Amino acid sequence: MSDIYVRDATEHDFERVVELNLAEVAHTSAMNQDDVAKLHSLSAYHRVLVVEGTVAGFLLVMGPNSHYINENYAWFKNHLANYMYIDRIVLDARYQGRQLGAVLYQDLFTWSKAQGVNHVVCEYNLVPPNPPSAKFHQRLGFKELGYQWLLLNKSPSVAVFDHAGVSARTHKKVSMQCCDLSHT
């Protein structure tokens, strides 16, 4: 794998972005080409990773003044003044485990600093757990700022409750993460 680069996403990439996203929908939300076009129009940064001529992944990021409506984005807006919010990163399963996600993040970090933004934020699931995402973000220097429980759109037949009475069948717990670039 010697031909690897990152470039801005274009509408010609949207079909592939949908395909990649669908394969990882257990860890992110579903979207169609119209959704991608809308998110693209709201994004501050939307780039794809190309490996040997194939779009192998993408990274979609919202800036602090986006009109994006999302519970996680809103949480960060209430806690930080200037940040880049990672809406989603997705890599084709064939390319996972090869440090290519870090290539996309390093590109984002460089770009963010050039924009005068020193905080890059994201969330990942604690319940249900997403250990690969936790390890990946910890390796890149992300630290937890807090967490929140979000309602899932499910009707459980059996519910398991935590100490606060929140059902793990009807809710997910997400860790709110921040990488401070001012020290890099």
mmCIF file of N, CA, C and O in Angstrom, residues 39-139:
data_model
loop_
_atom_site.group_PDB
_atom_site.id
_atom_site.type_symbol
_atom_site.label_atom_id
_atom_site.label_comp_id
_atom_site.label_asym_id
_atom_site.label_seq_id
_atom_site.Cartn_x
_atom_site.Cartn_y
_atom_site.Cartn_z
ATOM 1 N N LEU A 39 -25.205 16.685 5.181
ATOM 2 C CA LEU A 39 -24.098 16.750 6.131
ATOM 3 C C LEU A 39 -22.870 17.408 5.504
ATOM 4 O O LEU A 39 -22.183 18.201 6.155
ATOM 5 N N HIS A 40 -22.618 17.090 4.253
ATOM 6 C CA HIS A 40 -21.496 17.693 3.532
ATOM 7 C C HIS A 40 -21.655 19.220 3.494
ATOM 8 O O HIS A 40 -20.699 19.957 3.719
ATOM 9 N N SER A 41 -22.873 19.689 3.234
ATOM 10 C CA SER A 41 -23.118 21.134 3.144
ATOM 11 C C SER A 41 -22.958 21.828 4.498
ATOM 12 O O SER A 41 -22.631 23.013 4.553
ATOM 13 N N LEU A 42 -23.169 21.099 5.586
ATOM 14 C CA LEU A 42 -23.027 21.662 6.927
ATOM 15 C C LEU A 42 -21.611 21.535 7.484
ATOM 16 O O LEU A 42 -21.261 22.199 8.454
ATOM 17 N N SER A 43 -20.815 20.675 6.867
ATOM 18 C CA SER A 43 -19.510 20.338 7.435
ATOM 19 C C SER A 43 -18.469 21.431 7.210
ATOM 20 O O SER A 43 -18.531 22.201 6.256
ATOM 21 N N ALA A 44 -17.509 21.446 8.129
ATOM 22 C CA ALA A 44 -16.328 22.295 7.982
ATOM 23 C C ALA A 44 -15.225 21.518 7.255
ATOM 24 O O ALA A 44 -14.383 22.109 6.580
ATOM 25 N N TYR A 45 -15.256 20.210 7.406
ATOM 26 C CA TYR A 45 -14.213 19.319 6.882
ATOM 27 C C TYR A 45 -14.888 18.012 6.499
ATOM 28 O O TYR A 45 -15.558 17.394 7.337
ATOM 29 N N HIS A 46 -14.741 17.602 5.257
ATOM 30 C CA HIS A 46 -15.248 16.303 4.803
ATOM 31 C C HIS A 46 -14.242 15.795 3.785
ATOM 32 O O HIS A 46 -14.188 16.291 2.657
ATOM 33 N N ARG A 47 -13.464 14.832 4.196
ATOM 34 C CA ARG A 47 -12.412 14.307 3.338
ATOM 35 C C ARG A 47 -12.486 12.796 3.268
ATOM 36 O O ARG A 47 -13.034 12.138 4.149
ATOM 37 N N VAL A 48 -11.918 12.282 2.178
ATOM 38 C CA VAL A 48 -11.854 10.840 1.975
ATOM 39 C C VAL A 48 -10.399 10.392 1.950
ATOM 40 O O VAL A 48 -9.498 11.162 1.590
ATOM 41 N N LEU A 49 -10.198 9.159 2.358
ATOM 42 C CA LEU A 49 -8.894 8.511 2.303
ATOM 43 C C LEU A 49 -8.899 7.606 1.088
ATOM 44 O O LEU A 49 -9.793 6.750 0.952
ATOM 45 N N VAL A 50 -7.951 7.794 0.214
ATOM 46 C CA VAL A 50 -7.859 6.998 -1.012
ATOM 47 C C VAL A 50 -6.645 6.081 -0.895
ATOM 48 O O VAL A 50 -5.533 6.529 -0.590
ATOM 49 N N VAL A 51 -6.874 4.793 -1.118
ATOM 50 C CA VAL A 51 -5.808 3.796 -1.082
ATOM 51 C C VAL A 51 -5.789 3.112 -2.435
ATOM 52 O O VAL A 51 -6.769 2.487 -2.837
ATOM 53 N N GLU A 52 -4.686 3.275 -3.150
ATOM 54 C CA GLU A 52 -4.494 2.654 -4.454
ATOM 55 C C GLU A 52 -5.699 2.877 -5.361
ATOM 56 O O GLU A 52 -6.219 1.954 -5.985
ATOM 57 N N GLY A 53 -6.184 4.116 -5.390
ATOM 58 C CA GLY A 53 -7.263 4.510 -6.284
ATOM 59 C C GLY A 53 -8.673 4.258 -5.789
ATOM 60 O O GLY A 53 -9.637 4.622 -6.457
ATOM 61 N N THR A 54 -8.826 3.651 -4.594
ATOM 62 C CA THR A 54 -10.144 3.332 -4.046
ATOM 63 C C THR A 54 -10.408 4.165 -2.806
ATOM 64 O O THR A 54 -9.543 4.261 -1.928
ATOM 65 N N VAL A 55 -11.607 4.750 -2.709
ATOM 66 C CA VAL A 55 -11.988 5.456 -1.484
ATOM 67 C C VAL A 55 -12.162 4.392 -0.399
ATOM 68 O O VAL A 55 -13.074 3.573 -0.457
ATOM 69 N N ALA A 56 -11.242 4.432 0.573
ATOM 70 C CA ALA A 56 -11.199 3.416 1.622
ATOM 71 C C ALA A 56 -11.806 3.905 2.930
ATOM 72 O O ALA A 56 -12.018 3.119 3.848
ATOM 73 N N GLY A 57 -12.090 5.205 3.017
ATOM 74 C CA GLY A 57 -12.669 5.732 4.243
ATOM 75 C C GLY A 57 -13.011 7.193 4.081
ATOM 76 O O GLY A 57 -12.679 7.826 3.070
ATOM 77 N N PHE A 58 -13.685 7.719 5.095
ATOM 78 C CA PHE A 58 -14.018 9.147 5.085
ATOM 79 C C PHE A 58 -14.093 9.672 6.511
ATOM 80 O O PHE A 58 -14.258 8.905 7.468
ATOM 81 N N LEU A 59 -13.961 10.967 6.640
ATOM 82 C CA LEU A 59 -14.055 11.666 7.913
ATOM 83 C C LEU A 59 -14.902 12.904 7.690
ATOM 84 O O LEU A 59 -14.613 13.703 6.801
ATOM 85 N N LEU A 60 -15.949 13.050 8.495
ATOM 86 C CA LEU A 60 -16.913 14.142 8.368
ATOM 87 C C LEU A 60 -16.919 14.920 9.680
ATOM 88 O O LEU A 60 -17.150 14.337 10.750
ATOM 89 N N VAL A 61 -16.672 16.240 9.598
ATOM 90 C CA VAL A 61 -16.455 17.063 10.788
ATOM 91 C C VAL A 61 -17.253 18.356 10.689
ATOM 92 O O VAL A 61 -17.262 19.019 9.644
ATOM 93 N N MET A 62 -17.871 18.732 11.803
ATOM 94 C CA MET A 62 -18.622 19.986 11.884
ATOM 95 C C MET A 62 -17.812 21.010 12.673
ATOM 96 O O MET A 62 -17.178 20.666 13.674
ATOM 97 N N GLY A 63 -17.863 22.255 12.243
ATOM 98 C CA GLY A 63 -17.207 23.338 12.963
ATOM 99 C C GLY A 63 -18.106 23.890 14.061
ATOM 100 O O GLY A 63 -19.276 23.512 14.179
ATOM 101 N N PRO A 64 -17.584 24.811 14.863
ATOM 102 C CA PRO A 64 -18.330 25.323 16.013
ATOM 103 C C PRO A 64 -19.555 26.160 15.652
ATOM 104 O O PRO A 64 -20.443 26.329 16.481
ATOM 105 N N ASN A 65 -19.630 26.661 14.448
ATOM 106 C CA ASN A 65 -20.761 27.501 14.053
ATOM 107 C C ASN A 65 -21.705 26.825 13.068
ATOM 108 O O ASN A 65 -22.510 27.486 12.424
ATOM 109 N N SER A 66 -21.608 25.517 12.981
ATOM 110 C CA SER A 66 -22.473 24.771 12.071
ATOM 111 C C SER A 66 -23.921 24.838 12.549
ATOM 112 O O SER A 66 -24.198 24.973 13.741
ATOM 113 N N HIS A 67 -24.840 24.701 11.636
ATOM 114 C CA HIS A 67 -26.262 24.632 11.959
ATOM 115 C C HIS A 67 -26.710 23.176 12.124
ATOM 116 O O HIS A 67 -27.892 22.861 12.003
ATOM 117 N N TYR A 68 -25.758 22.322 12.422
ATOM 118 C CA TYR A 68 -25.992 20.899 12.610
ATOM 119 C C TYR A 68 -26.829 20.667 13.870
ATOM 120 O O TYR A 68 -26.546 21.226 14.927
ATOM 121 N N ILE A 69 -27.852 19.836 13.767
ATOM 122 C CA ILE A 69 -28.703 19.505 14.902
ATOM 123 C C ILE A 69 -28.419 18.061 15.292
ATOM 124 O O ILE A 69 -28.718 17.133 14.537
ATOM 125 N N ASN A 70 -27.812 17.897 16.465
ATOM 126 C CA ASN A 70 -27.396 16.586 16.941
ATOM 127 C C ASN A 70 -27.172 16.710 18.447
ATOM 128 O O ASN A 70 -26.575 17.686 18.901
ATOM 129 N N GLU A 71 -27.629 15.730 19.225
ATOM 130 C CA GLU A 71 -27.497 15.797 20.688
ATOM 131 C C GLU A 71 -26.042 15.854 21.149
ATOM 132 O O GLU A 71 -25.718 16.565 22.102
ATOM 133 N N ASN A 72 -25.175 15.118 20.499
ATOM 134 C CA ASN A 72 -23.768 15.111 20.893
ATOM 135 C C ASN A 72 -23.096 16.435 20.530
ATOM 136 O O ASN A 72 -22.339 16.998 21.329
ATOM 137 N N TYR A 73 -23.373 16.936 19.341
ATOM 138 C CA TYR A 73 -22.842 18.234 18.925
ATOM 139 C C TYR A 73 -23.302 19.318 19.903
ATOM 140 O O TYR A 73 -22.513 20.165 20.328
ATOM 141 N N ALA A 74 -24.562 19.280 20.294
ATOM 142 C CA ALA A 74 -25.112 20.263 21.230
ATOM 143 C C ALA A 74 -24.414 20.177 22.589
ATOM 144 O O ALA A 74 -24.151 21.201 23.224
ATOM 145 N N TRP A 75 -24.081 18.970 23.030
ATOM 146 C CA TRP A 75 -23.380 18.797 24.302
ATOM 147 C C TRP A 75 -22.056 19.545 24.267
ATOM 148 O O TRP A 75 -21.713 20.271 25.209
ATOM 149 N N PHE A 76 -21.304 19.353 23.180
ATOM 150 C CA PHE A 76 -20.009 20.036 23.073
ATOM 151 C C PHE A 76 -20.187 21.553 22.968
ATOM 152 O O PHE A 76 -19.404 22.314 23.528
ATOM 153 N N LYS A 77 -21.202 21.985 22.266
ATOM 154 C CA LYS A 77 -21.469 23.422 22.129
ATOM 155 C C LYS A 77 -21.708 24.060 23.502
ATOM 156 O O LYS A 77 -21.340 25.211 23.724
ATOM 157 N N ASN A 78 -22.278 23.294 24.427
ATOM 158 C CA ASN A 78 -22.511 23.787 25.787
ATOM 159 C C ASN A 78 -21.267 23.719 26.668
ATOM 160 O O ASN A 78 -21.270 24.284 27.763
ATOM 161 N N HIS A 79 -20.220 23.017 26.212
ATOM 162 C CA HIS A 79 -19.035 22.831 27.037
ATOM 163 C C HIS A 79 -17.760 23.469 26.487
ATOM 164 O O HIS A 79 -16.803 23.652 27.241
ATOM 165 N N LEU A 80 -17.715 23.776 25.201
ATOM 166 C CA LEU A 80 -16.517 24.354 24.587
ATOM 167 C C LEU A 80 -16.915 25.489 23.651
ATOM 168 O O LEU A 80 -17.981 25.446 23.045
ATOM 169 N N ALA A 81 -16.030 26.451 23.506
ATOM 170 C CA ALA A 81 -16.338 27.581 22.630
ATOM 171 C C ALA A 81 -15.860 27.352 21.198
ATOM 172 O O ALA A 81 -16.527 27.739 20.246
ATOM 173 N N ASN A 82 -14.727 26.729 21.024
ATOM 174 C CA ASN A 82 -14.122 26.615 19.705
ATOM 175 C C ASN A 82 -13.578 25.198 19.520
ATOM 176 O O ASN A 82 -12.627 24.812 20.191
ATOM 177 N N TYR A 83 -14.185 24.444 18.617
ATOM 178 C CA TYR A 83 -13.837 23.040 18.459
ATOM 179 C C TYR A 83 -14.242 22.564 17.060
ATOM 180 O O TYR A 83 -15.039 23.192 16.375
ATOM 181 N N MET A 84 -13.701 21.432 16.693
ATOM 182 C CA MET A 84 -14.135 20.700 15.510
ATOM 183 C C MET A 84 -14.740 19.396 16.012
ATOM 184 O O MET A 84 -14.113 18.667 16.778
ATOM 185 N N TYR A 85 -15.989 19.146 15.607
ATOM 186 C CA TYR A 85 -16.731 17.975 16.071
ATOM 187 C C TYR A 85 -16.698 16.884 15.009
ATOM 188 O O TYR A 85 -17.193 17.066 13.901
ATOM 189 N N ILE A 86 -16.125 15.755 15.362
ATOM 190 C CA ILE A 86 -16.083 14.604 14.457
ATOM 191 C C ILE A 86 -17.444 13.929 14.487
ATOM 192 O O ILE A 86 -17.819 13.314 15.484
ATOM 193 N N ASP A 87 -18.175 14.083 13.392
ATOM 194 C CA ASP A 87 -19.475 13.431 13.294
ATOM 195 C C ASP A 87 -19.298 11.943 13.064
ATOM 196 O O ASP A 87 -19.978 11.131 13.670
ATOM 197 N N ARG A 88 -18.393 11.590 12.178
ATOM 198 C CA ARG A 88 -18.132 10.175 11.933
ATOM 199 C C ARG A 88 -16.846 9.987 11.139
ATOM 200 O O ARG A 88 -16.468 10.810 10.327
ATOM 201 N N ILE A 89 -16.222 8.867 11.443
ATOM 202 C CA ILE A 89 -15.094 8.356 10.662
ATOM 203 C C ILE A 89 -15.443 6.912 10.344
ATOM 204 O O ILE A 89 -15.906 6.174 11.221
ATOM 205 N N VAL A 90 -15.264 6.537 9.094
ATOM 206 C CA VAL A 90 -15.552 5.160 8.683
ATOM 207 C C VAL A 90 -14.439 4.706 7.744
ATOM 208 O O VAL A 90 -14.061 5.433 6.820
ATOM 209 N N LEU A 91 -13.932 3.515 8.016
ATOM 210 C CA LEU A 91 -12.941 2.875 7.148
ATOM 211 C C LEU A 91 -13.489 1.545 6.655
ATOM 212 O O LEU A 91 -14.116 0.800 7.423
ATOM 213 N N ASP A 92 -13.254 1.252 5.405
ATOM 214 C CA ASP A 92 -13.576 -0.052 4.840
ATOM 215 C C ASP A 92 -12.895 -1.117 5.708
ATOM 216 O O ASP A 92 -11.728 -0.977 6.083
ATOM 217 N N ALA A 93 -13.621 -2.176 6.043
ATOM 218 C CA ALA A 93 -13.095 -3.236 6.906
ATOM 219 C C ALA A 93 -11.783 -3.813 6.383
ATOM 220 O O ALA A 93 -10.923 -4.214 7.168
ATOM 221 N N ARG A 94 -11.603 -3.811 5.067
ATOM 222 C CA ARG A 94 -10.361 -4.359 4.489
ATOM 223 C C ARG A 94 -9.139 -3.538 4.867
ATOM 224 O O ARG A 94 -8.011 -4.027 4.778
ATOM 225 N N TYR A 95 -9.339 -2.299 5.288
ATOM 226 C CA TYR A 95 -8.218 -1.411 5.590
ATOM 227 C C TYR A 95 -8.091 -1.088 7.076
ATOM 228 O O TYR A 95 -7.195 -0.346 7.472
ATOM 229 N N GLN A 96 -8.963 -1.655 7.897
ATOM 230 C CA GLN A 96 -8.897 -1.392 9.329
ATOM 231 C C GLN A 96 -7.685 -2.088 9.940
ATOM 232 O O GLN A 96 -7.222 -3.098 9.435
ATOM 233 N N GLY A 97 -7.167 -1.512 11.018
ATOM 234 C CA GLY A 97 -6.020 -2.092 11.704
ATOM 235 C C GLY A 97 -4.689 -1.768 11.063
ATOM 236 O O GLY A 97 -3.667 -2.353 11.419
ATOM 237 N N ARG A 98 -4.662 -0.826 10.135
ATOM 238 C CA ARG A 98 -3.417 -0.464 9.427
ATOM 239 C C ARG A 98 -3.016 0.989 9.679
ATOM 240 O O ARG A 98 -2.269 1.564 8.897
ATOM 241 N N GLN A 99 -3.568 1.572 10.730
ATOM 242 C CA GLN A 99 -3.257 2.959 11.121
ATOM 243 C C GLN A 99 -3.750 4.001 10.112
ATOM 244 O O GLN A 99 -3.297 5.142 10.104
ATOM 245 N N LEU A 100 -4.690 3.630 9.248
ATOM 246 C CA LEU A 100 -5.194 4.570 8.245
ATOM 247 C C LEU A 100 -6.186 5.565 8.838
ATOM 248 O O LEU A 100 -6.303 6.691 8.357
ATOM 249 N N GLY A 101 -6.880 5.180 9.905
ATOM 250 C CA GLY A 101 -7.731 6.138 10.610
ATOM 251 C C GLY A 101 -6.884 7.271 11.174
ATOM 252 O O GLY A 101 -7.281 8.441 11.132
ATOM 253 N N ALA A 102 -5.701 6.921 11.656
ATOM 254 C CA ALA A 102 -4.782 7.941 12.185
ATOM 255 C C ALA A 102 -4.323 8.891 11.086
ATOM 256 O O ALA A 102 -4.083 10.077 11.348
ATOM 257 N N VAL A 103 -4.210 8.400 9.863
ATOM 258 C CA VAL A 103 -3.843 9.274 8.733
ATOM 259 C C VAL A 103 -4.919 10.351 8.548
ATOM 260 O O VAL A 103 -4.607 11.541 8.396
ATOM 261 N N LEU A 104 -6.183 9.943 8.580
ATOM 262 C CA LEU A 104 -7.280 10.912 8.466
ATOM 263 C C LEU A 104 -7.266 11.886 9.641
ATOM 264 O O LEU A 104 -7.402 13.100 9.456
ATOM 265 N N TYR A 105 -7.085 11.390 10.860
ATOM 266 C CA TYR A 105 -7.090 12.270 12.027
ATOM 267 C C TYR A 105 -5.912 13.245 11.991
ATOM 268 O O TYR A 105 -6.070 14.418 12.338
ATOM 269 N N GLN A 106 -4.747 12.784 11.602
ATOM 270 C CA GLN A 106 -3.594 13.692 11.539
ATOM 271 C C GLN A 106 -3.841 14.803 10.519
ATOM 272 O O GLN A 106 -3.473 15.960 10.739
ATOM 273 N N ASP A 107 -4.485 14.454 9.413
ATOM 274 C CA ASP A 107 -4.845 15.470 8.426
ATOM 275 C C ASP A 107 -5.819 16.475 9.049
ATOM 276 O O ASP A 107 -5.670 17.690 8.880
ATOM 277 N N LEU A 108 -6.812 15.979 9.788
ATOM 278 C CA LEU A 108 -7.761 16.858 10.473
ATOM 279 C C LEU A 108 -7.056 17.733 11.501
ATOM 280 O O LEU A 108 -7.328 18.937 11.591
ATOM 281 N N PHE A 109 -6.148 17.160 12.286
ATOM 282 C CA PHE A 109 -5.439 17.936 13.306
ATOM 283 C C PHE A 109 -4.647 19.078 12.665
ATOM 284 O O PHE A 109 -4.693 20.216 13.130
ATOM 285 N N THR A 110 -3.945 18.782 11.596
ATOM 286 C CA THR A 110 -3.172 19.812 10.883
ATOM 287 C C THR A 110 -4.097 20.893 10.345
ATOM 288 O O THR A 110 -3.830 22.094 10.497
ATOM 289 N N TRP A 111 -5.185 20.481 9.727
ATOM 290 C CA TRP A 111 -6.153 21.426 9.169
ATOM 291 C C TRP A 111 -6.778 22.285 10.268
ATOM 292 O O TRP A 111 -6.924 23.494 10.127
ATOM 293 N N SER A 112 -7.180 21.651 11.378
ATOM 294 C CA SER A 112 -7.818 22.371 12.482
ATOM 295 C C SER A 112 -6.890 23.438 13.055
ATOM 296 O O SER A 112 -7.311 24.579 13.293
ATOM 297 N N LYS A 113 -5.640 23.072 13.287
ATOM 298 C CA LYS A 113 -4.685 24.044 13.815
ATOM 299 C C LYS A 113 -4.504 25.212 12.853
ATOM 300 O O LYS A 113 -4.407 26.367 13.279
ATOM 301 N N ALA A 114 -4.500 24.945 11.548
ATOM 302 C CA ALA A 114 -4.382 26.012 10.547
ATOM 303 C C ALA A 114 -5.596 26.943 10.585
ATOM 304 O O ALA A 114 -5.499 28.118 10.211
ATOM 305 N N GLN A 115 -6.749 26.418 11.069
ATOM 306 C CA GLN A 115 -7.969 27.223 11.203
ATOM 307 C C GLN A 115 -8.008 27.955 12.547
ATOM 308 O O GLN A 115 -8.969 28.672 12.834
ATOM 309 N N GLY A 116 -6.997 27.748 13.380
ATOM 310 C CA GLY A 116 -6.966 28.365 14.705
ATOM 311 C C GLY A 116 -7.814 27.646 15.733
ATOM 312 O O GLY A 116 -8.194 28.225 16.752
ATOM 313 N N VAL A 117 -8.099 26.370 15.494
ATOM 314 C CA VAL A 117 -8.923 25.573 16.407
ATOM 315 C C VAL A 117 -8.035 24.509 17.056
ATOM 316 O O VAL A 117 -7.410 23.710 16.355
ATOM 317 N N ASN A 118 -7.992 24.510 18.387
ATOM 318 C CA ASN A 118 -7.120 23.583 19.109
ATOM 319 C C ASN A 118 -7.832 22.442 19.807
ATOM 320 O O ASN A 118 -7.198 21.657 20.503
ATOM 321 N N HIS A 119 -9.145 22.346 19.659
ATOM 322 C CA HIS A 119 -9.885 21.235 20.266
ATOM 323 C C HIS A 119 -10.631 20.460 19.188
ATOM 324 O O HIS A 119 -11.424 21.038 18.448
ATOM 325 N N VAL A 120 -10.357 19.170 19.136
ATOM 326 C CA VAL A 120 -11.085 18.261 18.252
ATOM 327 C C VAL A 120 -11.844 17.314 19.169
ATOM 328 O O VAL A 120 -11.260 16.735 20.094
ATOM 329 N N VAL A 121 -13.151 17.199 18.944
ATOM 330 C CA VAL A 121 -13.998 16.431 19.853
ATOM 331 C C VAL A 121 -14.762 15.342 19.113
ATOM 332 O O VAL A 121 -14.969 15.428 17.900
ATOM 333 N N CYS A 122 -15.175 14.348 19.863
ATOM 334 C CA CYS A 122 -15.961 13.241 19.318
ATOM 335 C C CYS A 122 -16.617 12.511 20.470
ATOM 336 O O CYS A 122 -16.409 12.861 21.636
ATOM 337 N N GLU A 123 -17.387 11.507 20.158
ATOM 338 C CA GLU A 123 -17.920 10.616 21.178
ATOM 339 C C GLU A 123 -17.837 9.195 20.653
ATOM 340 O O GLU A 123 -17.748 8.973 19.458
ATOM 341 N N TYR A 124 -17.800 8.272 21.595
ATOM 342 C CA TYR A 124 -17.935 6.867 21.222
ATOM 343 C C TYR A 124 -18.759 6.174 22.293
ATOM 344 O O TYR A 124 -18.887 6.651 23.422
ATOM 345 N N ASN A 125 -19.345 5.053 21.916
ATOM 346 C CA ASN A 125 -20.240 4.335 22.813
ATOM 347 C C ASN A 125 -19.483 3.649 23.945
ATOM 348 O O ASN A 125 -18.470 2.978 23.705
ATOM 349 N N LEU A 126 -20.015 3.830 25.152
ATOM 350 C CA LEU A 126 -19.582 3.046 26.310
ATOM 351 C C LEU A 126 -20.557 1.892 26.544
ATOM 352 O O LEU A 126 -20.159 0.811 26.956
ATOM 353 N N VAL A 127 -21.849 2.149 26.303
ATOM 354 C CA VAL A 127 -22.915 1.147 26.391
ATOM 355 C C VAL A 127 -23.807 1.332 25.178
ATOM 356 O O VAL A 127 -24.432 2.387 25.053
ATOM 357 N N PRO A 128 -23.854 0.400 24.235
ATOM 358 C CA PRO A 128 -23.009 -0.795 24.184
ATOM 359 C C PRO A 128 -21.559 -0.401 23.918
ATOM 360 O O PRO A 128 -21.299 0.617 23.264
ATOM 361 N N PRO A 129 -20.621 -1.186 24.401
ATOM 362 C CA PRO A 129 -19.211 -0.793 24.304
ATOM 363 C C PRO A 129 -18.656 -0.856 22.883
ATOM 364 O O PRO A 129 -19.078 -1.674 22.076
ATOM 365 N N ASN A 130 -17.715 0.029 22.629
ATOM 366 C CA ASN A 130 -17.003 0.053 21.353
ATOM 367 C C ASN A 130 -15.500 0.126 21.669
ATOM 368 O O ASN A 130 -14.874 1.176 21.505
ATOM 369 N N PRO A 131 -14.903 -0.978 22.143
ATOM 370 C CA PRO A 131 -13.495 -0.976 22.549
ATOM 371 C C PRO A 131 -12.517 -0.539 21.458
ATOM 372 O O PRO A 131 -11.558 0.183 21.762
ATOM 373 N N PRO A 132 -12.710 -0.913 20.182
ATOM 374 C CA PRO A 132 -11.749 -0.441 19.177
ATOM 375 C C PRO A 132 -11.715 1.088 19.081
ATOM 376 O O PRO A 132 -10.641 1.690 18.960
ATOM 377 N N SER A 133 -12.877 1.731 19.156
ATOM 378 C CA SER A 133 -12.923 3.186 19.090
ATOM 379 C C SER A 133 -12.272 3.800 20.330
ATOM 380 O O SER A 133 -11.521 4.780 20.232
ATOM 381 N N ALA A 134 -12.527 3.216 21.495
ATOM 382 C CA ALA A 134 -11.920 3.722 22.728
ATOM 383 C C ALA A 134 -10.397 3.672 22.640
ATOM 384 O O ALA A 134 -9.715 4.664 22.925
ATOM 385 N N LYS A 135 -9.851 2.536 22.226
ATOM 386 C CA LYS A 135 -8.386 2.388 22.110
ATOM 387 C C LYS A 135 -7.815 3.352 21.072
ATOM 388 O O LYS A 135 -6.783 3.977 21.295
ATOM 389 N N PHE A 136 -8.480 3.451 19.937
ATOM 390 C CA PHE A 136 -8.026 4.338 18.855
ATOM 391 C C PHE A 136 -7.938 5.774 19.348
ATOM 392 O O PHE A 136 -6.917 6.444 19.175
ATOM 393 N N HIS A 137 -8.996 6.263 19.978
ATOM 394 C CA HIS A 137 -9.015 7.657 20.423
ATOM 395 C C HIS A 137 -8.043 7.908 21.580
ATOM 396 O O HIS A 137 -7.401 8.959 21.622
ATOM 397 N N GLN A 138 -7.898 6.964 22.469
ATOM 398 C CA GLN A 138 -6.927 7.111 23.553
ATOM 399 C C GLN A 138 -5.508 7.196 23.008
ATOM 400 O O GLN A 138 -4.711 8.011 23.476
ATOM 401 N N ARG A 139 -5.199 6.379 22.006
ATOM 402 C CA ARG A 139 -3.867 6.409 21.381
ATOM 403 C C ARG A 139 -3.552 7.770 20.775
ATOM 404 O O ARG A 139 -2.402 8.196 20.744
#
